Amino acid sequence: MAVTLESELVSRVIHDRDLNSRAAAEAYIGGVCFKQGPPTLIGAELEWLTVQGECQASGPSAAPRPQLTALADALGPYAPRSIAPDSPEKALPGGSRVTIEPGGQIELSSAPFADAAQLSTSLRDDARLLRELLESRSIRTVSAAADADRRPKRLLQLPRYRAMEQTFAGIGPYGKLMMCNTAATQVSVDAGADRADIAARWTALYAIGPAMLAAFACSPALRGAPAGEWASQRMRAWLRLDNARTRPPLMDWADPIVGYSRWALDVPLLCVRRPDGDGLGANGHGADTGWSPPPGATFADWLSGALDDEVGRRPDRNDLDYHLTTLFPPVRASGYLEVRYIDAQPGDSWTVPIHVLDALMSSRTVVAEAIAVAAPLAGRWLDAARYGLAELEIRAVAVELLGLAAANAASAAATREIESAAERCRSGQGPVAESAMDGARAGGSGVVS
């Protein structure tokens, strides 16, 4: 992602300093999580559920999850080291890299592109190759944001995920469901040219979030979730998972860089990496190295010395980097801004949210207009996840934002895609209905990728 020479120098100075105080840690977070530079790049991550063998048209059904060894064999040199420790972890020809989620979901993480159309083409080609590789071992990908049929089962036995499961189990059922039975479409954009630009783009991505969540919600069923009708069971799981980790107090932040940096240090630790092992043993399995932290302890506690007896050491920059990957807000600062509130989309319709977010972030004027349009839905994340487009005010804002995106899309093709989505939303239909019609016309289910 884009970064200015000035911010590179600031980051280098911070990197050369020890984390010897909370102020130093906050400065470090601000430097690495919000890279300043002209916002020109866009990237995306696509996730799919996976099944071994054939699956039914309605979803994974009783089809088993693939074995990690089968996934490693299918992926060959593209396999991540989490399942193949000696893998070269090559990028696919279009630049995407493959990762495996705890329940066997498979993820493509794109390279950054200067053009959303190039990004979509590259991801589409890499996704096609990924399907071919998996099918060589009778593994199928399923375009579903939530597994409606199978109980959650964790395949990856890495210490990170063991600690996550243990921590979340004390809160409720949503941790294991999120880890093993959900999939998302994530879009990433540059943070901004300067602090004012970053504040505007950050505010906009949060402001439009409830409407965009509803516009692309397509996970009404999630096996194991408590009773209740929700448009996005996937986002329900995230929002109910761990409030301290997934719902930052944005309304209290005058400056997102300062606010995010302070918040990150006060989020309870999810994992504490131990020096006696990295958890990468044969087939991605590692010895239990006791990565679970003391209950309720935060990174700030660890930094201050409050955990000297329990952990036996103070944290360093690598520990802080790792902690930042355990924060799961709807928009995460990772140097760029990572939008995490969109369900995995049916078929190839993931291109639509890519074009929408690209258009809504296309200029400072459009960003400001998007914030104004979305203002009536401020903070209505749970309503959007529960009711989706059935709630008329949410639907109206979603349609207006899609109209704004269509008017500022980068190409005629992107405009057509967004206008089609706007028309769908205007009628109150979610992406699944649209995909099912496409699948029927093509003679397929529209579910198995």
GROMACS .gro file of C-alpha atoms in nm:
model
  449
    1MET     CA    1   0.000   0.000   0.000
    2ALA     CA    2   0.108   0.357  -0.057
    3VAL     CA    3   0.329   0.522   0.203
    4THR     CA    4   0.508   0.857   0.206
    5LEU     CA    5   0.881   0.896   0.267
    6GLU     CA    6   0.802   1.094   0.583
    7SER     CA    7   0.593   0.813   0.734
    8GLU     CA    8   0.858   0.559   0.633
    9LEU     CA    9   1.116   0.756   0.828
   10VAL     CA   10   0.885   0.789   1.130
   11SER     CA   11   0.817   0.415   1.120
   12ARG     CA   12   1.190   0.341   1.098
   13VAL     CA   13   1.261   0.556   1.403
   14ILE     CA   14   0.985   0.381   1.597
   15HIS     CA   15   1.114   0.040   1.488
   16ASP     CA   16   1.456   0.128   1.622
   17ARG     CA   17   1.316   0.205   1.967
   18ASP     CA   18   1.226  -0.045   2.235
   19LEU     CA   19   0.871  -0.063   2.366
   20ASN     CA   20   0.982   0.087   2.695
   21SER     CA   21   0.663   0.281   2.765
   22ARG     CA   22   0.299   0.301   2.674
   23ALA     CA   23   0.369   0.620   2.478
   24ALA     CA   24   0.627   0.438   2.266
   25ALA     CA   25   0.382   0.154   2.202
   26GLU     CA   26   0.106   0.395   2.099
   27ALA     CA   27   0.345   0.576   1.862
   28TYR     CA   28   0.448   0.244   1.712
   29ILE     CA   29   0.086   0.140   1.653
   30GLY     CA   30   0.001   0.472   1.493
   31GLY     CA   31   0.299   0.440   1.259
   32VAL     CA   32   0.248   0.081   1.144
   33CYS     CA   33  -0.133   0.068   1.138
   34PHE     CA   34  -0.198   0.393   0.950
   35LYS     CA   35   0.055   0.436   0.668
   36GLN     CA   36   0.024   0.782   0.516
   37GLY     CA   37   0.044   0.830   0.142
   38PRO     CA   38  -0.171   0.900  -0.163
   39PRO     CA   39  -0.464   0.652  -0.148
   40THR     CA   40  -0.425   0.472  -0.478
   41LEU     CA   41  -0.429   0.099  -0.402
   42ILE     CA   42  -0.701  -0.157  -0.337
   43GLY     CA   43  -0.686  -0.523  -0.239
   44ALA     CA   44  -0.924  -0.798  -0.130
   45GLU     CA   45  -0.948  -1.129   0.050
   46LEU     CA   46  -1.195  -1.398  -0.050
   47GLU     CA   47  -1.295  -1.690   0.171
   48TRP     CA   48  -1.482  -2.011   0.097
   49LEU     CA   49  -1.605  -2.303   0.300
   50THR     CA   50  -1.457  -2.633   0.182
   51VAL     CA   51  -1.590  -2.988   0.154
   52GLN     CA   52  -1.433  -3.319   0.063
   53GLY     CA   53  -1.616  -3.477  -0.230
   54GLU     CA   54  -1.947  -3.374  -0.382
   55CYS     CA   55  -2.181  -3.140  -0.198
   56GLN     CA   56  -2.550  -3.076  -0.229
   57ALA     CA   57  -2.692  -2.777  -0.415
   58SER     CA   58  -2.822  -2.629  -0.090
   59GLY     CA   59  -2.484  -2.614   0.082
   60PRO     CA   60  -2.216  -2.829   0.244
   61SER     CA   61  -2.482  -3.062   0.395
   62ALA     CA   62  -2.319  -3.364   0.556
   63ALA     CA   63  -2.011  -3.350   0.333
   64PRO     CA   64  -1.698  -3.380   0.548
   65ARG     CA   65  -1.432  -3.116   0.583
   66PRO     CA   66  -1.115  -3.195   0.390
   67GLN     CA   67  -0.814  -3.334   0.571
   68LEU     CA   68  -0.527  -3.088   0.609
   69THR     CA   69  -0.299  -3.336   0.431
   70ALA     CA   70  -0.535  -3.339   0.133
   71LEU     CA   71  -0.538  -2.959   0.123
   72ALA     CA   72  -0.157  -2.951   0.139
   73ASP     CA   73  -0.128  -3.208  -0.141
   74ALA     CA   74  -0.374  -3.020  -0.359
   75LEU     CA   75  -0.208  -2.682  -0.311
   76GLY     CA   76   0.148  -2.807  -0.358
   77PRO     CA   77   0.396  -2.515  -0.362
   78TYR     CA   78   0.110  -2.269  -0.292
   79ALA     CA   79   0.024  -2.432   0.042
   80PRO     CA   80   0.068  -2.214   0.352
   81ARG     CA   81   0.317  -2.330   0.613
   82SER     CA   82   0.035  -2.364   0.866
   83ILE     CA   83  -0.045  -2.696   0.693
   84ALA     CA   84   0.284  -2.767   0.513
   85PRO     CA   85   0.582  -2.640   0.720
   86ASP     CA   86   0.834  -2.688   0.438
   87SER     CA   87   0.622  -2.522   0.169
   88PRO     CA   88   0.775  -2.234  -0.032
   89GLU     CA   89   0.435  -2.062   0.002
   90LYS     CA   90   0.443  -1.936  -0.356
   91ALA     CA   91   0.193  -1.677  -0.469
   92LEU     CA   92  -0.052  -1.779  -0.739
   93PRO     CA   93   0.015  -1.634  -1.087
   94GLY     CA   94  -0.208  -1.331  -1.021
   95GLY     CA   95  -0.021  -1.250  -0.700
   96SER     CA   96  -0.273  -1.394  -0.451
   97ARG     CA   97  -0.157  -1.599  -0.155
   98VAL     CA   98  -0.346  -1.890  -0.001
   99THR     CA   99  -0.417  -1.931   0.368
  100ILE     CA  100  -0.627  -2.182   0.561
  101GLU     CA  101  -0.868  -2.081   0.836
  102PRO     CA  102  -0.923  -2.292   1.150
  103GLY     CA  103  -1.226  -2.485   1.019
  104GLY     CA  104  -1.073  -2.563   0.681
  105GLN     CA  105  -1.202  -2.251   0.506
  106ILE     CA  106  -0.968  -2.141   0.231
  107GLU     CA  107  -0.871  -1.780   0.170
  108LEU     CA  108  -0.715  -1.591  -0.119
  109SER     CA  109  -0.537  -1.269  -0.026
  110SER     CA  110  -0.470  -1.053  -0.330
  111ALA     CA  111  -0.175  -0.835  -0.406
  112PRO     CA  112  -0.261  -0.462  -0.398
  113PHE     CA  113  -0.365  -0.309  -0.731
  114ALA     CA  114  -0.409   0.045  -0.852
  115ASP     CA  115  -0.731  -0.048  -1.032
  116ALA     CA  116  -1.034  -0.239  -0.902
  117ALA     CA  117  -1.090  -0.398  -1.243
  118GLN     CA  118  -0.735  -0.536  -1.246
  119LEU     CA  119  -0.784  -0.661  -0.892
  120SER     CA  120  -1.105  -0.840  -0.988
  121THR     CA  121  -0.949  -0.998  -1.297
  122SER     CA  122  -0.647  -1.118  -1.105
  123LEU     CA  123  -0.855  -1.262  -0.822
  124ARG     CA  124  -1.094  -1.431  -1.063
  125ASP     CA  125  -0.805  -1.601  -1.244
  126ASP     CA  126  -0.641  -1.708  -0.919
  127ALA     CA  127  -0.972  -1.836  -0.782
  128ARG     CA  128  -1.018  -2.046  -1.097
  129LEU     CA  129  -0.673  -2.199  -1.056
  130LEU     CA  130  -0.738  -2.257  -0.686
  131ARG     CA  131  -1.055  -2.451  -0.766
  132GLU     CA  132  -0.868  -2.662  -1.019
  133LEU     CA  133  -0.595  -2.743  -0.768
  134LEU     CA  134  -0.846  -2.841  -0.501
  135GLU     CA  135  -1.056  -3.048  -0.739
  136SER     CA  136  -0.748  -3.258  -0.815
  137ARG     CA  137  -0.800  -3.401  -0.464
  138SER     CA  138  -1.184  -3.396  -0.480
  139ILE     CA  139  -1.207  -3.085  -0.262
  140ARG     CA  140  -1.479  -2.832  -0.343
  141THR     CA  141  -1.518  -2.470  -0.243
  142VAL     CA  142  -1.861  -2.348  -0.131
  143SER     CA  143  -1.972  -1.988  -0.179
  144ALA     CA  144  -2.145  -1.945   0.156
  145ALA     CA  145  -2.081  -1.696   0.434
  146ALA     CA  146  -2.201  -1.933   0.708
  147ASP     CA  147  -2.219  -2.310   0.734
  148ALA     CA  148  -2.583  -2.398   0.787
  149ASP     CA  149  -2.530  -2.773   0.808
  150ARG     CA  150  -2.211  -2.880   0.986
  151ARG     CA  151  -2.116  -2.844   1.348
  152PRO     CA  152  -1.808  -2.625   1.403
  153LYS     CA  153  -1.489  -2.826   1.404
  154ARG     CA  154  -1.140  -2.684   1.431
  155LEU     CA  155  -0.888  -2.851   1.198
  156LEU     CA  156  -0.584  -2.631   1.260
  157GLN     CA  157  -0.425  -2.725   1.593
  158LEU     CA  158  -0.186  -2.432   1.615
  159PRO     CA  159  -0.139  -2.277   1.962
  160ARG     CA  160  -0.287  -1.947   1.839
  161TYR     CA  161  -0.618  -2.109   1.755
  162ARG     CA  162  -0.619  -2.328   2.063
  163ALA     CA  163  -0.580  -2.018   2.279
  164MET     CA  164  -0.848  -1.835   2.080
  165GLU     CA  165  -1.095  -2.118   2.121
  166GLN     CA  166  -1.028  -2.142   2.494
  167THR     CA  167  -1.071  -1.768   2.544
  168PHE     CA  168  -1.388  -1.739   2.336
  169ALA     CA  169  -1.542  -2.051   2.492
  170GLY     CA  170  -1.571  -1.862   2.819
  171ILE     CA  171  -1.783  -1.593   2.650
  172GLY     CA  172  -2.033  -1.796   2.449
  173PRO     CA  173  -2.078  -2.014   2.139
  174TYR     CA  174  -1.979  -1.755   1.881
  175GLY     CA  175  -1.600  -1.794   1.896
  176LYS     CA  176  -1.584  -2.144   1.754
  177LEU     CA  177  -1.862  -2.066   1.507
  178MET     CA  178  -1.671  -1.764   1.379
  179MET     CA  179  -1.343  -1.954   1.359
  180CYS     CA  180  -1.474  -2.266   1.186
  181ASN     CA  181  -1.806  -2.195   1.014
  182THR     CA  182  -1.798  -1.848   0.857
  183ALA     CA  183  -1.646  -1.683   0.550
  184ALA     CA  184  -1.615  -1.322   0.438
  185THR     CA  185  -1.533  -1.092   0.149
  186GLN     CA  186  -1.281  -0.837   0.274
  187VAL     CA  187  -1.175  -0.524   0.088
  188SER     CA  188  -0.868  -0.316   0.178
  189VAL     CA  189  -0.791   0.042   0.080
  190ASP     CA  190  -0.508   0.282   0.155
  191ALA     CA  191  -0.544   0.471   0.482
  192GLY     CA  192  -0.505   0.820   0.335
  193ALA     CA  193  -0.270   1.095   0.230
  194ASP     CA  194  -0.247   1.268   0.568
  195ARG     CA  195  -0.410   1.263   0.912
  196ALA     CA  196  -0.717   1.457   0.798
  197ASP     CA  197  -0.764   1.227   0.499
  198ILE     CA  198  -0.720   0.919   0.718
  199ALA     CA  199  -0.981   1.049   0.963
  200ALA     CA  200  -1.231   1.109   0.682
  201ARG     CA  201  -1.178   0.770   0.516
  202TRP     CA  202  -1.188   0.585   0.849
  203THR     CA  203  -1.509   0.768   0.946
  204ALA     CA  204  -1.666   0.691   0.609
  205LEU     CA  205  -1.588   0.320   0.617
  206TYR     CA  206  -1.749   0.294   0.960
  207ALA     CA  207  -2.042   0.520   0.869
  208ILE     CA  208  -2.139   0.318   0.562
  209GLY     CA  209  -2.080  -0.012   0.741
  210PRO     CA  210  -2.435  -0.093   0.862
  211ALA     CA  211  -2.584  -0.017   0.519
  212MET     CA  212  -2.317  -0.215   0.333
  213LEU     CA  213  -2.349  -0.502   0.579
  214ALA     CA  214  -2.723  -0.517   0.502
  215ALA     CA  215  -2.680  -0.473   0.127
  216PHE     CA  216  -2.452  -0.776   0.104
  217ALA     CA  217  -2.590  -0.988   0.390
  218CYS     CA  218  -2.644  -1.347   0.276
  219SER     CA  219  -2.598  -1.575   0.577
  220PRO     CA  220  -2.941  -1.631   0.736
  221ALA     CA  221  -2.851  -1.976   0.873
  222LEU     CA  222  -2.557  -2.084   1.089
  223ARG     CA  223  -2.567  -2.421   1.258
  224GLY     CA  224  -2.504  -2.393   1.630
  225ALA     CA  225  -2.606  -2.028   1.661
  226PRO     CA  226  -2.870  -1.945   1.922
  227ALA     CA  227  -3.226  -1.919   1.791
  228GLY     CA  228  -3.320  -1.604   1.605
  229GLU     CA  229  -3.368  -1.476   1.251
  230TRP     CA  230  -3.073  -1.273   1.124
  231ALA     CA  231  -2.987  -1.149   0.776
  232SER     CA  232  -2.616  -1.203   0.853
  233GLN     CA  233  -2.548  -1.477   1.104
  234ARG     CA  234  -2.181  -1.434   1.019
  235MET     CA  235  -2.177  -1.073   1.135
  236ARG     CA  236  -2.396  -1.164   1.432
  237ALA     CA  237  -2.120  -1.402   1.540
  238TRP     CA  238  -1.856  -1.130   1.510
  239LEU     CA  239  -2.061  -0.869   1.695
  240ARG     CA  240  -2.151  -1.107   1.979
  241LEU     CA  241  -1.806  -1.261   2.001
  242ASP     CA  242  -1.611  -1.031   2.232
  243ASN     CA  243  -1.719  -0.668   2.257
  244ALA     CA  244  -1.382  -0.545   2.381
  245ARG     CA  245  -1.214  -0.693   2.072
  246THR     CA  246  -1.473  -0.639   1.800
  247ARG     CA  247  -1.649  -0.311   1.884
  248PRO     CA  248  -1.411  -0.020   1.948
  249PRO     CA  249  -1.564   0.290   2.114
  250LEU     CA  250  -1.539   0.506   1.801
  251MET     CA  251  -1.774   0.777   1.925
  252ASP     CA  252  -1.516   0.871   2.187
  253TRP     CA  253  -1.233   0.919   1.936
  254ALA     CA  254  -1.147   1.267   1.815
  255ASP     CA  255  -0.856   1.121   1.614
  256PRO     CA  256  -0.875   0.760   1.485
  257ILE     CA  257  -0.498   0.716   1.492
  258VAL     CA  258  -0.473   0.813   1.857
  259GLY     CA  259  -0.795   0.635   1.949
  260TYR     CA  260  -0.706   0.310   1.776
  261SER     CA  261  -0.358   0.306   1.929
  262ARG     CA  262  -0.493   0.349   2.282
  263TRP     CA  263  -0.776   0.101   2.228
  264ALA     CA  264  -0.542  -0.167   2.092
  265LEU     CA  265  -0.330  -0.162   2.407
  266ASP     CA  266  -0.636  -0.197   2.630
  267VAL     CA  267  -0.788  -0.495   2.448
  268PRO     CA  268  -0.738  -0.817   2.651
  269LEU     CA  269  -0.465  -1.045   2.527
  270LEU     CA  270  -0.583  -1.337   2.317
  271CYS     CA  271  -0.249  -1.516   2.287
  272VAL     CA  272   0.095  -1.488   2.443
  273ARG     CA  273   0.353  -1.652   2.223
  274ARG     CA  274   0.596  -1.865   2.419
  275PRO     CA  275   0.968  -1.887   2.337
  276ASP     CA  276   0.966  -2.267   2.364
  277GLY     CA  277   0.798  -2.322   2.030
  278ASP     CA  278   0.627  -2.158   1.734
  279GLY     CA  279   0.352  -2.414   1.707
  280LEU     CA  280   0.448  -2.530   1.358
  281GLY     CA  281   0.505  -2.900   1.380
  282ALA     CA  282   0.429  -3.177   1.136
  283ASN     CA  283   0.113  -3.118   0.933
  284GLY     CA  284   0.066  -2.782   1.102
  285HIS     CA  285   0.040  -2.931   1.449
  286GLY     CA  286   0.246  -2.810   1.741
  287ALA     CA  287   0.301  -2.898   2.100
  288ASP     CA  288   0.073  -2.726   2.350
  289THR     CA  289   0.297  -2.443   2.458
  290GLY     CA  290   0.041  -2.276   2.681
  291TRP     CA  291  -0.033  -1.966   2.476
  292SER     CA  292  -0.345  -1.870   2.675
  293PRO     CA  293  -0.284  -1.543   2.866
  294PRO     CA  294  -0.397  -1.463   3.219
  295PRO     CA  295  -0.773  -1.390   3.201
  296GLY     CA  296  -0.855  -1.026   3.134
  297ALA     CA  297  -0.492  -0.913   3.105
  298THR     CA  298  -0.430  -0.648   2.840
  299PHE     CA  299  -0.124  -0.570   2.633
  300ALA     CA  300  -0.083  -0.256   2.842
  301ASP     CA  301  -0.073  -0.473   3.155
  302TRP     CA  302   0.198  -0.690   3.002
  303LEU     CA  303   0.394  -0.382   2.894
  304SER     CA  304   0.378  -0.229   3.243
  305GLY     CA  305   0.522  -0.538   3.412
  306ALA     CA  306   0.198  -0.661   3.567
  307LEU     CA  307   0.247  -1.004   3.405
  308ASP     CA  308   0.615  -1.054   3.490
  309ASP     CA  309   0.537  -1.350   3.715
  310GLU     CA  310   0.290  -1.519   3.476
  311VAL     CA  311   0.471  -1.462   3.146
  312GLY     CA  312   0.829  -1.420   3.262
  313ARG     CA  313   0.924  -1.150   3.010
  314ARG     CA  314   0.816  -0.811   2.877
  315PRO     CA  315   0.670  -0.779   2.527
  316ASP     CA  316   0.868  -0.664   2.225
  317ARG     CA  317   0.761  -0.523   1.888
  318ASN     CA  318   0.696  -0.871   1.749
  319ASP     CA  319   0.456  -0.939   2.034
  320LEU     CA  320   0.274  -0.615   1.966
  321ASP     CA  321   0.255  -0.692   1.594
  322TYR     CA  322   0.104  -1.028   1.684
  323HIS     CA  323  -0.144  -0.873   1.926
  324LEU     CA  324  -0.265  -0.638   1.653
  325THR     CA  325  -0.364  -0.940   1.441
  326THR     CA  326  -0.596  -1.055   1.721
  327LEU     CA  327  -0.812  -0.742   1.701
  328PHE     CA  328  -1.129  -0.791   1.497
  329PRO     CA  329  -1.317  -0.461   1.457
  330PRO     CA  330  -1.546  -0.408   1.154
  331VAL     CA  331  -1.266  -0.200   0.998
  332ARG     CA  332  -0.914  -0.293   1.104
  333ALA     CA  333  -0.609  -0.072   1.065
  334SER     CA  334  -0.326  -0.283   0.922
  335GLY     CA  335  -0.120  -0.014   0.754
  336TYR     CA  336  -0.417   0.010   0.521
  337LEU     CA  337  -0.788  -0.003   0.617
  338GLU     CA  338  -0.933  -0.352   0.605
  339VAL     CA  339  -1.312  -0.370   0.568
  340ARG     CA  340  -1.435  -0.684   0.742
  341TYR     CA  341  -1.815  -0.647   0.755
  342ILE     CA  342  -1.915  -0.801   0.420
  343ASP     CA  343  -2.038  -1.161   0.393
  344ALA     CA  344  -1.874  -1.398   0.146
  345GLN     CA  345  -2.070  -1.342  -0.175
  346PRO     CA  346  -2.229  -1.604  -0.400
  347GLY     CA  347  -2.035  -1.711  -0.707
  348ASP     CA  348  -1.827  -1.430  -0.856
  349SER     CA  349  -2.050  -1.152  -0.721
  350TRP     CA  350  -1.774  -1.054  -0.475
  351THR     CA  351  -1.668  -0.807  -0.745
  352VAL     CA  352  -1.965  -0.586  -0.655
  353PRO     CA  353  -1.855  -0.481  -0.304
  354ILE     CA  354  -1.503  -0.428  -0.439
  355HIS     CA  355  -1.635  -0.180  -0.697
  356VAL     CA  356  -1.869  -0.018  -0.445
  357LEU     CA  357  -1.598   0.052  -0.188
  358ASP     CA  358  -1.356   0.162  -0.459
  359ALA     CA  359  -1.612   0.416  -0.582
  360LEU     CA  360  -1.711   0.544  -0.237
  361MET     CA  361  -1.345   0.604  -0.150
  362SER     CA  362  -1.259   0.758  -0.488
  363SER     CA  363  -1.227   1.121  -0.376
  364ARG     CA  364  -1.254   1.340  -0.067
  365THR     CA  365  -1.580   1.483  -0.202
  366VAL     CA  366  -1.737   1.139  -0.244
  367VAL     CA  367  -1.609   1.030   0.098
  368ALA     CA  368  -1.776   1.332   0.260
  369GLU     CA  369  -2.101   1.269   0.074
  370ALA     CA  370  -2.100   0.902   0.177
  371ILE     CA  371  -2.062   1.004   0.543
  372ALA     CA  372  -2.360   1.239   0.512
  373VAL     CA  373  -2.580   0.979   0.341
  374ALA     CA  374  -2.496   0.711   0.599
  375ALA     CA  375  -2.536   0.936   0.908
  376PRO     CA  376  -2.890   0.812   0.998
  377LEU     CA  377  -2.756   0.460   1.057
  378ALA     CA  378  -2.473   0.555   1.293
  379GLY     CA  379  -2.389   0.259   1.516
  380ARG     CA  380  -2.676   0.039   1.397
  381TRP     CA  381  -2.461  -0.267   1.342
  382LEU     CA  382  -2.686  -0.514   1.522
  383ASP     CA  383  -2.999  -0.387   1.346
  384ALA     CA  384  -2.827  -0.423   1.009
  385ALA     CA  385  -2.708  -0.775   1.086
  386ARG     CA  386  -3.046  -0.880   1.222
  387TYR     CA  387  -3.292  -0.718   0.982
  388GLY     CA  388  -3.083  -0.644   0.675
  389LEU     CA  389  -3.279  -0.487   0.393
  390ALA     CA  390  -3.612  -0.571   0.560
  391GLU     CA  391  -3.566  -0.258   0.773
  392LEU     CA  392  -3.684   0.025   0.549
  393GLU     CA  393  -3.447   0.299   0.671
  394ILE     CA  394  -3.148   0.067   0.632
  395ARG     CA  395  -3.267  -0.029   0.284
  396ALA     CA  396  -3.313   0.335   0.182
  397VAL     CA  397  -2.962   0.431   0.292
  398ALA     CA  398  -2.813   0.125   0.122
  399VAL     CA  399  -2.983   0.211  -0.206
  400GLU     CA  400  -2.871   0.575  -0.185
  401LEU     CA  401  -2.510   0.474  -0.113
  402LEU     CA  402  -2.512   0.230  -0.403
  403GLY     CA  403  -2.645   0.508  -0.625
  404LEU     CA  404  -2.359   0.732  -0.512
  405ALA     CA  405  -2.114   0.451  -0.585
  406ALA     CA  406  -2.260   0.389  -0.931
  407ALA     CA  407  -2.225   0.759  -1.014
  408ASN     CA  408  -1.856   0.749  -0.919
  409ALA     CA  409  -1.754   0.405  -1.042
  410ALA     CA  410  -1.428   0.372  -1.230
  411SER     CA  411  -1.576   0.204  -1.538
  412ALA     CA  412  -1.900   0.143  -1.724
  413ALA     CA  413  -1.883  -0.226  -1.631
  414ALA     CA  414  -1.850  -0.139  -1.261
  415THR     CA  415  -2.141   0.102  -1.291
  416ARG     CA  416  -2.362  -0.172  -1.435
  417GLU     CA  417  -2.271  -0.413  -1.155
  418ILE     CA  418  -2.344  -0.156  -0.887
  419GLU     CA  419  -2.671  -0.042  -1.048
  420SER     CA  420  -2.787  -0.404  -1.060
  421ALA     CA  421  -2.707  -0.440  -0.689
  422ALA     CA  422  -2.894  -0.115  -0.616
  423GLU     CA  423  -3.201  -0.245  -0.796
  424ARG     CA  424  -3.181  -0.570  -0.602
  425CYS     CA  425  -3.159  -0.379  -0.274
  426ARG     CA  426  -3.447  -0.153  -0.373
  427SER     CA  427  -3.667  -0.462  -0.397
  428GLY     CA  428  -3.539  -0.588  -0.061
  429GLN     CA  429  -3.358  -0.891  -0.205
  430GLY     CA  430  -3.024  -1.017  -0.082
  431PRO     CA  431  -2.735  -1.148  -0.295
  432VAL     CA  432  -2.841  -1.511  -0.250
  433ALA     CA  433  -3.164  -1.463  -0.444
  434GLU     CA  434  -2.975  -1.300  -0.731
  435SER     CA  435  -2.714  -1.576  -0.734
  436ALA     CA  436  -2.979  -1.850  -0.730
  437MET     CA  437  -3.137  -1.703  -1.043
  438ASP     CA  438  -2.798  -1.684  -1.213
  439GLY     CA  439  -2.725  -2.044  -1.114
  440ALA     CA  440  -3.058  -2.165  -1.248
  441ARG     CA  441  -2.994  -1.994  -1.582
  442ALA     CA  442  -2.650  -2.154  -1.596
  443GLY     CA  443  -2.790  -2.495  -1.510
  444GLY     CA  444  -2.614  -2.509  -1.172
  445SER     CA  445  -2.683  -2.435  -0.809
  446GLY     CA  446  -2.493  -2.109  -0.783
  447VAL     CA  447  -2.350  -2.243  -0.457
  448VAL     CA  448  -2.053  -2.465  -0.533
  449SER     CA  449  -1.772  -2.257  -0.679
   0.00000   0.00000   0.00000
